Coordinates of C-alpha atoms in Angstrom, one line a residue:
X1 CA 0.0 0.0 0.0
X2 CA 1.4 3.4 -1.0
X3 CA 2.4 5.8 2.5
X4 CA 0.4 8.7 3.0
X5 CA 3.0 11.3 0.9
X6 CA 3.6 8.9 -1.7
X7 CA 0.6 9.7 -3.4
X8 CA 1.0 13.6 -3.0
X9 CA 4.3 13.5 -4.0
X10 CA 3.8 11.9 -7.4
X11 CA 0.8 14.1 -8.1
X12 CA 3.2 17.3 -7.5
X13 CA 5.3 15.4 -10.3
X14 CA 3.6 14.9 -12.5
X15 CA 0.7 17.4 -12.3
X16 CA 0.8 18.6 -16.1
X17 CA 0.6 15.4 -17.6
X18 CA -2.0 13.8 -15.1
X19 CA -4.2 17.3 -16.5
X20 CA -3.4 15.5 -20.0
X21 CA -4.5 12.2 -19.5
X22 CA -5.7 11.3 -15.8
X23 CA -4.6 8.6 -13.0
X24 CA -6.0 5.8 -15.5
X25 CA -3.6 7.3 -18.6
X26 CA -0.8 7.1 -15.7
X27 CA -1.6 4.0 -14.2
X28 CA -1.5 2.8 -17.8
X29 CA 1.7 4.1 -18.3
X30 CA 3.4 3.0 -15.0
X31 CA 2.5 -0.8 -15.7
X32 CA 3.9 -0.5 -20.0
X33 CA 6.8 -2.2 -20.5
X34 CA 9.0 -0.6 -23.8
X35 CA 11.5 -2.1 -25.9
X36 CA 13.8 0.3 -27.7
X37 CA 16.5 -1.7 -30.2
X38 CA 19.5 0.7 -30.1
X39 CA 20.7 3.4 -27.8
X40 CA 21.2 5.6 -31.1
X41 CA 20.8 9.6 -30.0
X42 CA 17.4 9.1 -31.4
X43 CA 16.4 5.9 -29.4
X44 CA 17.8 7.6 -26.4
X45 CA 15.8 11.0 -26.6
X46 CA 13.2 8.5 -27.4
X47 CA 13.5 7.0 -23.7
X48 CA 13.9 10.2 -22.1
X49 CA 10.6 11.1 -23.1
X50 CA 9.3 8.2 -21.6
X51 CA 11.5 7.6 -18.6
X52 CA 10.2 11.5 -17.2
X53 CA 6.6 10.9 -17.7
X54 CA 7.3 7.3 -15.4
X55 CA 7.1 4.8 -18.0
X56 CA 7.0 1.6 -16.0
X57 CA 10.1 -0.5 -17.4
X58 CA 12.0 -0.2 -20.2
X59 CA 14.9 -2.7 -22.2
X60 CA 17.3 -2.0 -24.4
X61 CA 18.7 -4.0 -26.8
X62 CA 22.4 -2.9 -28.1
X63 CA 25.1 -5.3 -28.4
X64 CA 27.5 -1.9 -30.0
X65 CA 30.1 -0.3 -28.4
X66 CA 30.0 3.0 -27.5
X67 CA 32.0 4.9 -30.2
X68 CA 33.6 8.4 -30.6
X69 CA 30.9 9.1 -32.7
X70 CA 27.9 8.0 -30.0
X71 CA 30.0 10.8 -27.7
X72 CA 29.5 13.3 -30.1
X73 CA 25.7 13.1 -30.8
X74 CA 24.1 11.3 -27.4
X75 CA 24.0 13.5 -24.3
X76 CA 23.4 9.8 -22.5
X77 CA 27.0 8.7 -23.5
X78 CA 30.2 9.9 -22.2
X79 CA 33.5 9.8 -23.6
X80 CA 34.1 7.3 -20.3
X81 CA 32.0 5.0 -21.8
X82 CA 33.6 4.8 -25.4
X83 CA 34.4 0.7 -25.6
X84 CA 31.8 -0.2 -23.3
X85 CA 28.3 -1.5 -24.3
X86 CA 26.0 0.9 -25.5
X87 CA 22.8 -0.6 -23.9
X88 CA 24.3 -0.4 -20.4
X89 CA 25.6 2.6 -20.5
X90 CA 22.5 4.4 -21.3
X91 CA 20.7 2.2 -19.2
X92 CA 22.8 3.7 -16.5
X93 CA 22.7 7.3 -17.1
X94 CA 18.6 7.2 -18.2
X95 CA 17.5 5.8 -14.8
X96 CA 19.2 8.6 -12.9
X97 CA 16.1 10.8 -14.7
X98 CA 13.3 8.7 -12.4
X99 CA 14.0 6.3 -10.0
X100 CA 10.4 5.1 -9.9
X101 CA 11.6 3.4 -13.6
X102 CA 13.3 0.6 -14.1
X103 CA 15.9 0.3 -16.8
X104 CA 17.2 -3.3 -18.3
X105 CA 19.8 -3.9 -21.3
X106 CA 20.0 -6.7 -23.6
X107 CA 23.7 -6.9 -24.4
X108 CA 23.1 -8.3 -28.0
X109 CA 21.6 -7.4 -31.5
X110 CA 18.7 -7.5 -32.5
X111 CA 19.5 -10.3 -35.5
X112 CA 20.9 -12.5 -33.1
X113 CA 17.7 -12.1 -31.3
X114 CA 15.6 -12.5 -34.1
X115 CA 17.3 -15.7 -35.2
X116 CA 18.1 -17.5 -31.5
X117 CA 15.0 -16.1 -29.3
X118 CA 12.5 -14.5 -31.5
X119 CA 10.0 -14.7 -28.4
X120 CA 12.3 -12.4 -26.5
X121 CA 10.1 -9.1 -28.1
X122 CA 6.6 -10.9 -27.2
X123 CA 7.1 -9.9 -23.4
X124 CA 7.2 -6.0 -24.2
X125 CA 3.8 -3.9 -24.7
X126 CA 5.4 -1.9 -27.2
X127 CA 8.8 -2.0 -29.4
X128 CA 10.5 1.0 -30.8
X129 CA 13.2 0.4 -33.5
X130 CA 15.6 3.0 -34.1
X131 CA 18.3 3.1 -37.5
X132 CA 17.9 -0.5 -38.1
X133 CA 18.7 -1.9 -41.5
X134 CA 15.9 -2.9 -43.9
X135 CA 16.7 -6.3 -43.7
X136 CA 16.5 -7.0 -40.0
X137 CA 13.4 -4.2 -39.5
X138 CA 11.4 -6.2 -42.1
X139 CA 11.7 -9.6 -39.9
X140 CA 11.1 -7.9 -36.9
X141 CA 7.9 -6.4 -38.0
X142 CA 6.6 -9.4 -39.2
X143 CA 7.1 -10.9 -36.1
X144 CA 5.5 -8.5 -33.9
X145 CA 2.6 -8.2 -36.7
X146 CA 1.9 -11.9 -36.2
X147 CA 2.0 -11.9 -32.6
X148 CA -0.1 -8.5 -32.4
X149 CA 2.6 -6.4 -30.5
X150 CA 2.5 -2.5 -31.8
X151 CA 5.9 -1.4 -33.2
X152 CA 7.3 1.9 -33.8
X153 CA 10.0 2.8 -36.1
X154 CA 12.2 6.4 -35.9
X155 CA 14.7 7.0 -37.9
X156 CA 16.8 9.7 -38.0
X157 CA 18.8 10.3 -41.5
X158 CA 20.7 13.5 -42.0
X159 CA 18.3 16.2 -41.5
X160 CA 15.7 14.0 -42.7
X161 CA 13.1 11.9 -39.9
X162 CA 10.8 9.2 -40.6
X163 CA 8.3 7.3 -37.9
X164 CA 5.7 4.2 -39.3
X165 CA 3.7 3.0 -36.3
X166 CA 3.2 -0.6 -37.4
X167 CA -0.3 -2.0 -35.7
X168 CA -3.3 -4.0 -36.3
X169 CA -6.1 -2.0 -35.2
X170 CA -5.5 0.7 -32.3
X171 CA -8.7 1.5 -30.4
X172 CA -9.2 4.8 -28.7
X173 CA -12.0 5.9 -26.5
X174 CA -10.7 9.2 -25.2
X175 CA -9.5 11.1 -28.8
X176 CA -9.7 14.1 -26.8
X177 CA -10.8 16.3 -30.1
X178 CA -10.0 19.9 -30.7
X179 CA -13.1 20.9 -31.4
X180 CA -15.7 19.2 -29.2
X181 CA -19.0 20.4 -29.2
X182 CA -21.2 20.4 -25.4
X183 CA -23.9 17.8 -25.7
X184 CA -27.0 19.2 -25.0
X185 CA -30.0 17.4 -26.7
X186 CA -31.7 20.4 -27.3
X187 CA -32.7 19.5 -30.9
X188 CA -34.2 16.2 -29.0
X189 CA -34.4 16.9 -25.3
X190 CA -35.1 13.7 -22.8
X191 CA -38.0 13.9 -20.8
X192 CA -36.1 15.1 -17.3
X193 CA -34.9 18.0 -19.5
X194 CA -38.1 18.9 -21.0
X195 CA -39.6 19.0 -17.7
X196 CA -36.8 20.9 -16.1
X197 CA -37.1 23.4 -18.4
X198 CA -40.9 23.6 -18.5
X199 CA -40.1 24.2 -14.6
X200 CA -39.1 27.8 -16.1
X201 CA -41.9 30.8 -16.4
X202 CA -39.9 33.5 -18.1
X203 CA -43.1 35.8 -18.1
X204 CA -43.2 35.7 -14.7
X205 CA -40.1 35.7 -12.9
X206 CA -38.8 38.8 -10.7
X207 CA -35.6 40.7 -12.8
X208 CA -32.8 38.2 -10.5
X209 CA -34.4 35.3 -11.6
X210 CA -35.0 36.0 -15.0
X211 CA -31.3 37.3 -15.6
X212 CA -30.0 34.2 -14.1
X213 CA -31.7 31.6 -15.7
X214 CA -29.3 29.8 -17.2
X215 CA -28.7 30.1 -21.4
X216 CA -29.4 26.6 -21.7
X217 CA -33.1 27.0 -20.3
X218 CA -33.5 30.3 -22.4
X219 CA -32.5 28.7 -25.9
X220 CA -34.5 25.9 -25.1
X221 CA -37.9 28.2 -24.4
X222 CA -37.4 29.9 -27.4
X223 CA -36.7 27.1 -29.4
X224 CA -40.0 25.4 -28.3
X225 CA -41.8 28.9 -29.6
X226 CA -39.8 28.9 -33.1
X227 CA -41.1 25.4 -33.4
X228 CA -44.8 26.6 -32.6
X229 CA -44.7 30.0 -34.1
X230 CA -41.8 29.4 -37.4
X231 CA -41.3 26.1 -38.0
X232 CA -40.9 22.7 -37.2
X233 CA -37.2 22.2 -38.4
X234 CA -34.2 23.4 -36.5
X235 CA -33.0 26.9 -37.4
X236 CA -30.1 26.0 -39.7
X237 CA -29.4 28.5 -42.3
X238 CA -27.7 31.8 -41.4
X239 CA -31.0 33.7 -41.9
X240 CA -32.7 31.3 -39.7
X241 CA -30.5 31.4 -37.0
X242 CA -30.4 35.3 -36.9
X243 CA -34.0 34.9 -37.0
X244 CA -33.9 32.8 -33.9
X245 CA -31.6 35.3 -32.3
X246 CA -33.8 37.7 -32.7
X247 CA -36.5 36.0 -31.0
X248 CA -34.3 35.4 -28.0
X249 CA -33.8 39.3 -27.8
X250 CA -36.9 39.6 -27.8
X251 CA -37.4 38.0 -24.5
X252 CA -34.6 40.4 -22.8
X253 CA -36.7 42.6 -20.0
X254 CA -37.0 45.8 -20.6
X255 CA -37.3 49.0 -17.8
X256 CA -39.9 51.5 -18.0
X257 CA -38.3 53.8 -20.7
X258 CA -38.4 50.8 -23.1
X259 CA -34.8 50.1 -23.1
X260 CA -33.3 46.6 -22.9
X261 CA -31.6 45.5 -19.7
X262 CA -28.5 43.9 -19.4
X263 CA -29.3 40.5 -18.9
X264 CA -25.5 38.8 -19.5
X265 CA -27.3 35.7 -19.4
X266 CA -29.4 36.1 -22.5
X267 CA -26.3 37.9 -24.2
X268 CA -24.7 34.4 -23.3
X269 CA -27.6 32.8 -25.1
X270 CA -27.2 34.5 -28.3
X271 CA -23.6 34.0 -28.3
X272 CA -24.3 30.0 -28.1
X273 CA -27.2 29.2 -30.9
X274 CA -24.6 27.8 -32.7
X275 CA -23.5 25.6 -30.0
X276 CA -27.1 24.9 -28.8
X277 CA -28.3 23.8 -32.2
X278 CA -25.7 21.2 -33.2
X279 CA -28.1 18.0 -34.0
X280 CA -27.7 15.1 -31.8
X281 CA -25.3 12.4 -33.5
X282 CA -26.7 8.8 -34.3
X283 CA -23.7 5.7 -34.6
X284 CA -21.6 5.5 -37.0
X285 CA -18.5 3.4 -35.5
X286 CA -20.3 2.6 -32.6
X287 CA -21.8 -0.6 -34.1
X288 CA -18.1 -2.5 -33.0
X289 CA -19.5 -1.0 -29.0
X290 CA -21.8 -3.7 -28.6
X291 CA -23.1 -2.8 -25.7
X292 CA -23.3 1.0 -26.9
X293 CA -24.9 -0.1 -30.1
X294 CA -28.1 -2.0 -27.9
X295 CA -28.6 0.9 -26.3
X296 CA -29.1 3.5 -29.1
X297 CA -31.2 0.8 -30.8
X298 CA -33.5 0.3 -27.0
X299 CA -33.1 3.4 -24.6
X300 CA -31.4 6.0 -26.6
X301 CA -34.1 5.9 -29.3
X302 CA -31.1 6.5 -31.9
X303 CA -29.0 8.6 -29.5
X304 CA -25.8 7.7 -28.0
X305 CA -25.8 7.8 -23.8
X306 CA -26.0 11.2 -23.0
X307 CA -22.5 12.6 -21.9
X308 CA -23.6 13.8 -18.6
X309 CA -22.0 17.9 -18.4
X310 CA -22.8 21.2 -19.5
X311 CA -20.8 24.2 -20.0
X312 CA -20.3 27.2 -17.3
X313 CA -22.4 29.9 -17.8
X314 CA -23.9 32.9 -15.9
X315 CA -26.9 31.5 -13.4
X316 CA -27.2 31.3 -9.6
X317 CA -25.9 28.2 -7.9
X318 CA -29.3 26.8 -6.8
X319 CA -30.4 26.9 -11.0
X320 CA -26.8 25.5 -12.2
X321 CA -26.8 22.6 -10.1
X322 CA -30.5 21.6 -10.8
X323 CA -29.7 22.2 -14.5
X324 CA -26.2 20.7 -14.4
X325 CA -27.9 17.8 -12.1
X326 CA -30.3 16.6 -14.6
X327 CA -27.6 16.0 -17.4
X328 CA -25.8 13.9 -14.7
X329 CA -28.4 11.4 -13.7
X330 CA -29.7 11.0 -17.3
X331 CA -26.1 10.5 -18.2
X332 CA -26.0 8.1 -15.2
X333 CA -29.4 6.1 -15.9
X334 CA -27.8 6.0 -19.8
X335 CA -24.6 4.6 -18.3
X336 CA -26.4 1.7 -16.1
X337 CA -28.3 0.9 -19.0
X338 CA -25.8 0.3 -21.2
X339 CA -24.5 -1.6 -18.6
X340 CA -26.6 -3.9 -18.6
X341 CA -26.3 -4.4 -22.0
X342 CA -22.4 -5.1 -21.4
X343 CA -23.3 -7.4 -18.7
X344 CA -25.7 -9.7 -21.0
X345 CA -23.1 -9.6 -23.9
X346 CA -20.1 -10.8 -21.1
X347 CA -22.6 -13.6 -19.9
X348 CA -22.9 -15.0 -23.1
X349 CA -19.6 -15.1 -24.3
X350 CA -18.9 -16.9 -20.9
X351 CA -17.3 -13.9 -18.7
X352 CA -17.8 -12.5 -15.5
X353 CA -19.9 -8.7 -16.0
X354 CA -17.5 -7.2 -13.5
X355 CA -14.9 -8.2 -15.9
X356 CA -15.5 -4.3 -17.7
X357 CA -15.2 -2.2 -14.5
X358 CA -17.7 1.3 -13.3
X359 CA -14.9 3.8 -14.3
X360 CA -14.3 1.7 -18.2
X361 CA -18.1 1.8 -18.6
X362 CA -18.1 5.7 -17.3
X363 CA -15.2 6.6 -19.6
X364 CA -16.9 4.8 -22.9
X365 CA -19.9 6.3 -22.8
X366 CA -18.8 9.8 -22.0
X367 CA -16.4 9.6 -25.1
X368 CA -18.9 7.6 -27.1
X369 CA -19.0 10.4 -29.5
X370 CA -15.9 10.5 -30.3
X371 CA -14.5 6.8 -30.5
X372 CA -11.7 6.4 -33.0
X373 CA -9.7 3.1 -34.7
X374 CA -6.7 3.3 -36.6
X375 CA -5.9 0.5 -38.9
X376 CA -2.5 0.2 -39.8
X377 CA -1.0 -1.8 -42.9
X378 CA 1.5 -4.1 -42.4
X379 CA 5.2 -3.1 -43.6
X380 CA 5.2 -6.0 -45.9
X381 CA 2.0 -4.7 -47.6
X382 CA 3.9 -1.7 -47.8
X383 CA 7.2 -2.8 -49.2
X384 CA 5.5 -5.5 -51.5
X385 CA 5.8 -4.8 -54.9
X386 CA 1.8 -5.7 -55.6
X387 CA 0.9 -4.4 -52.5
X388 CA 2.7 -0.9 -51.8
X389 CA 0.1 2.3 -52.0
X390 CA 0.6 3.7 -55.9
X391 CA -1.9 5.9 -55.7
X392 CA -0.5 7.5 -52.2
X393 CA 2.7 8.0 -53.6
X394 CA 1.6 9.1 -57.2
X395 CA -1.0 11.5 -55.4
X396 CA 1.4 13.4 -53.7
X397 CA 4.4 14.0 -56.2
X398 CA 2.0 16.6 -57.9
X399 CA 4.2 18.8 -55.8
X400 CA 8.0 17.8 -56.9
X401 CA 9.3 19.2 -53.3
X402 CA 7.1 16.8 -51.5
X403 CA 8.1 15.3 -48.0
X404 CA 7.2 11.8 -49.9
X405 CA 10.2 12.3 -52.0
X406 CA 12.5 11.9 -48.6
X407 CA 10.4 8.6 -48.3
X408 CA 11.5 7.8 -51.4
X409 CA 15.1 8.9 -51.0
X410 CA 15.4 7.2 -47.8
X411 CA 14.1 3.9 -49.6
X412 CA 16.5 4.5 -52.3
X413 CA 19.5 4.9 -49.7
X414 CA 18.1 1.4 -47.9
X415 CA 18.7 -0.4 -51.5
X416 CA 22.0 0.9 -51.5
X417 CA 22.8 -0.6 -48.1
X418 CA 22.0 -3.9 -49.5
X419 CA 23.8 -3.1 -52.7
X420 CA 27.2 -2.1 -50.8
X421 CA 26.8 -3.1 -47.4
X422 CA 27.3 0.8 -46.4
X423 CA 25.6 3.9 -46.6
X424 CA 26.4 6.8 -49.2
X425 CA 28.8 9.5 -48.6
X426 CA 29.8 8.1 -45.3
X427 CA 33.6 9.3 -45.4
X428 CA 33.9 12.6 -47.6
X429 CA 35.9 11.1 -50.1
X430 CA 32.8 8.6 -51.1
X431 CA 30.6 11.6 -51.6
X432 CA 31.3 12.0 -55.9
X433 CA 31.3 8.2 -56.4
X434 CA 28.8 7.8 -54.7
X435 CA 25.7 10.5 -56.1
X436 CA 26.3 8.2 -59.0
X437 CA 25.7 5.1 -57.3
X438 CA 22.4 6.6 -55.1
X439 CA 20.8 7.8 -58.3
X440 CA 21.0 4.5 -60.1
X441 CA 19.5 2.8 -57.0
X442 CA 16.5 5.5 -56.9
X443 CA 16.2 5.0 -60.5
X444 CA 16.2 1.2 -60.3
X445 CA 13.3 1.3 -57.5
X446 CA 10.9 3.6 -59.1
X447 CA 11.5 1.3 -62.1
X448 CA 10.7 -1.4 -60.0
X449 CA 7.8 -0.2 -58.5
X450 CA 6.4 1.6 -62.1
X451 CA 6.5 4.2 -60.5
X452 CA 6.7 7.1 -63.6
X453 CA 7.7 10.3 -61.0
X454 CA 10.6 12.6 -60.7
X455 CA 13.5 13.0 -58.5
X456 CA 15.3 16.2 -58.5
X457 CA 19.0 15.9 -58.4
X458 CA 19.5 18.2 -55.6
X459 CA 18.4 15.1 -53.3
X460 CA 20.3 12.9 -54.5
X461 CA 23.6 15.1 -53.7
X462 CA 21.8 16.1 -50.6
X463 CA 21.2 12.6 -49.1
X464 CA 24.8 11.5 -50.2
X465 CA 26.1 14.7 -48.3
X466 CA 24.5 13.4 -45.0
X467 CA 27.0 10.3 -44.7
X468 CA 23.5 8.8 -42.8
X469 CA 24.7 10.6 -40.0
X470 CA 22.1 11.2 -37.0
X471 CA 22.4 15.0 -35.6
X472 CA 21.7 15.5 -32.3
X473 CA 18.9 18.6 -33.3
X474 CA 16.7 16.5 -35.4
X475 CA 17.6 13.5 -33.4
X476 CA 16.2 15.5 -30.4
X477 CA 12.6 16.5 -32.3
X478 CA 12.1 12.8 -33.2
X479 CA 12.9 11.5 -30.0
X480 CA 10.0 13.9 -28.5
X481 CA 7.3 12.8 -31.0
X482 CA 7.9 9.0 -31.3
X483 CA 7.6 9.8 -27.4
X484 CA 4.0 11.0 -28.1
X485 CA 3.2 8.5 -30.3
X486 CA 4.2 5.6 -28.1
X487 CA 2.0 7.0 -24.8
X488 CA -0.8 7.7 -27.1
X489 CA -0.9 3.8 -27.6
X490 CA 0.0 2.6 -24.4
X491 CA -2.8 5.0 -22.7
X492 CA -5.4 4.1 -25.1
X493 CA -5.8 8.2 -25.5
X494 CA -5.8 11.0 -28.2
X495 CA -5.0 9.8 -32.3
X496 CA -2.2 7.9 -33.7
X497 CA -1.0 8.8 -37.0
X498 CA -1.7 6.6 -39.5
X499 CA 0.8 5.4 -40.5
X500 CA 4.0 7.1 -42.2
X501 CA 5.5 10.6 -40.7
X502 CA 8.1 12.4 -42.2
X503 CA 9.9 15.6 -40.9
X504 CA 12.5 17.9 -43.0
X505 CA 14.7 19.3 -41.3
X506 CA 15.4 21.4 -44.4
X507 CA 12.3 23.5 -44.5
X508 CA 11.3 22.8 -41.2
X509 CA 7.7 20.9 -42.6
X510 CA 6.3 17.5 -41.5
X511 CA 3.0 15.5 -43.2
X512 CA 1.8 11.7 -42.5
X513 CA 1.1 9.7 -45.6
X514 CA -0.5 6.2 -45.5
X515 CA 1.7 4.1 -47.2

């Protein structure tokens, strides 16, 4: 059992991101355990991403030796360290960021992994792969594709960086969306609401009551009297809804000269038609929510559960809570229900009903509005010559200085690997030779793949120039959003890209292309 300051103590730390995604996000972060193959400078800003917010565990597997060159680019390798193993000594400094993580190495490679104990990766939650050659990324992610574990690849390549999340089907309940509208059921109010508002006399309240009813109440009113006096539809054209504005105005009390009063209230009304009129959504997704699905074809009548708050807004205490009150027992009658309906579908599939706990049930149907999946392809399906996305890649070179044409490159600098066992322009005197030698591998892939778009020179040079060196900088930017992208899975909350993400370093521009 945690001691009494424990708790405290772990909420000062990590107050920001507990704002973000809540004691279940955390807890669901705190029990993950990561794999990240190769303490590169980008697989090590990956884990200090992770190892701050309290990932729960985390292995590394290296078997290289720390190298003059790790010293220059990796602020978790010292020049003490050159000769040692790179998994441990990263291990080592990377713990001393939270001691409520627990850091393990794997002193080997990842082929030798792959070809003597390929079950070694099933243990992990997650595996990141960082600067791995085609060959050995290719049977990795077939592995981890048959045996359902999510894998993330970074890779960092001049001032070029590249991420593919490579999983099955991601569920998320809590998207968290940018733009999320209140639910309000205005358009088809529940019976609770219809009689809380009825509640409501406008004509014949004192001047504090009627300028602190709240603007939920008022647009409701008035939408009842443009549905007796206008029309029977919603007001949705702009016309329509200045016309409803104008009947709310209407309703603002006047003093004995004849002049309006300020009543912030109905002000606050206005402001909101938009907001108030939004219709109520019927299931789209849903139908893979089993439970939710029964419902909105039983209680909801062909409404989701209802989410259960309201905005703030300017009323009295006493009238807020009543309002805000009946929104929260409809939302928790729609909950139980649904319950139910999650209980019967356990029972016949042979499970317990507590199997799905109160705070899962609470959390689905508040967010059942904004449920997302993300599908990934496999990266076979991507690299197989009848399978790879044409039209994706066709699509976008409309634009001849498209990020897709670093996909390309880096594909093209992958086939050179395997050609010559090295990477272009890795010593300065290989740089000449070797634009030669990168262009006739792009050339042969496009070729290969039919693909009929241009190159410009200028990346050819460009990649050659890198050497497939990793800077620090872009190293650095990566590490930070594979980060992201790796506690948006664990935690089940906001949306995964889907499924390729490329970053220039050159003109400082990024897009996601499903490949």
């Amino acid at each position: 059992m945690a001691q009494p300051g424990r708790a405290s103590l772990k909420e000062q730390r990590y107050d920001r991101q507990l704002r973000l995604w809540g004691d279940h996000g955390q807890e669901a972060l705190e029990s993950a355990h990561v794999c990240v193959i190769n303490a590169t400078a980008t697989g090590t800003e990956i884990l200090k991403n992770l190892v701050l917010p309290g990932i729960g565990s985390f292995t590394i597997v290296d078997g290289n030796l720390v190298s003059g060159e790790d010293v220059g680019n990796n602020f978790f390798l010292q020049k003490s360290h050159i000769g040692q193993n790179r998994a441990q000594s990263a291990t080592e400094l990377l713990q001393e960021l939270n001691n409520d993580v627990s850091g393990n190495f794997v002193e080997e490679s990842p082929e030798k992994l792959l070809d003597n104990d390929p079950s070694f990766f099933n243990r992990f939650n997650l595996v990141v792969a960082t600067q791995l050659p085609e060959s050995t990324l290719l049977r990795l992610a077939e592995l981890l594709w048959n045996s359902n574990i999510p894998l993330l690849v970074c890779r960092t390549y001049g001032l070029v960086g590249y991420m593919r999340v490579i999983i099955k089907e991601h569920t998320v309940v809590e998207s968290h969306p940018d733009n999320m509208l209140e639910d309000l059921r205005l358009d088809k109010p529940f019976p609770e609401l219809r009689e809380h508002v009825q509640s409501y006399d406008l004509d014949h309240m004192d001047k504090k009551d009627h300028s602190h009813t709240p603007w939920i109440v008022i647009v409701a009113k008035y939408l009842t009297k443009w549905f007796n006096e206008k029309s029977d539809q919603l007001p949705k054209s702009y016309k329509e809804k200045e016309a409803f504005r104008q009947l709310i105005r209407q309703g603002i009390l006047k003093n004995e000269n004849g002049t309006p009063e300020d009543e912030e209230n109905f002000e606050e009304a206005i402001k909101n038609v938009n907001t108030a009129l939004n219709t109520t959504e019927s299931p789209s997704f849903w139908i893979l929510a089993r439970a939710v699905k029964e419902f909105v074809a039983n209680e909801g009548q062909g409404s989701l559960p209802v989410r259960g708050t309201i905005p703030d807004m300017i009323a009295d205490s006493n009238k807020f809570i009543k309002l805000q009150n009946v929104y929260r027992e409809k939302a928790k009658r729609d909950i139980a229900a649904v319950g139910n309906h999650a209980a019967k579908l356990l029972q016949s599939l042979g499970k317990a009903p507590e199997s799905i706990s109160e705070r899962e049930l609470k959390l689905f149907c508040s967010n059942s509005a904004f449920l997302r999946v993300v599908r990934c392809r496999s990266l076979s399906e991507e690299y197989g010559l009848n399978t790879f996305n044409k039209d994706e890649i066709i699509s976008h070179m409309d634009n001849p200085d498209s990020e897709l044409v670093l996909y390309l490159m880096l594909r093209a600098v992958d086939r050179f690997y395997k050609q010559h066992g090295r990477y272009p322009g890795v010593y300065n005197y290989q740089v000449e030779d070797d634009i030669g030698k990168l262009k006739s591998c792009l050339t042969g892939f496009l070729q290969e793949h039919g693909l009929s778009v241009v190159v410009k020179d200028d990346y050819v040079h460009e990649f050659c120039r890198y050497g497939a060196a990793e800077p620090h900088a872009i190293a650095a930017f990566m590490g930070g959003a594979a980060a992201q992208e790796v506690i948006k899975v664990i935690t089940g909350q906001f949306v995964i890209f889907n499924n390729t993400y490329i970053y220039s370093g050159m003109s400082q521009t990024s897009a996601t292309f499903q490949l």
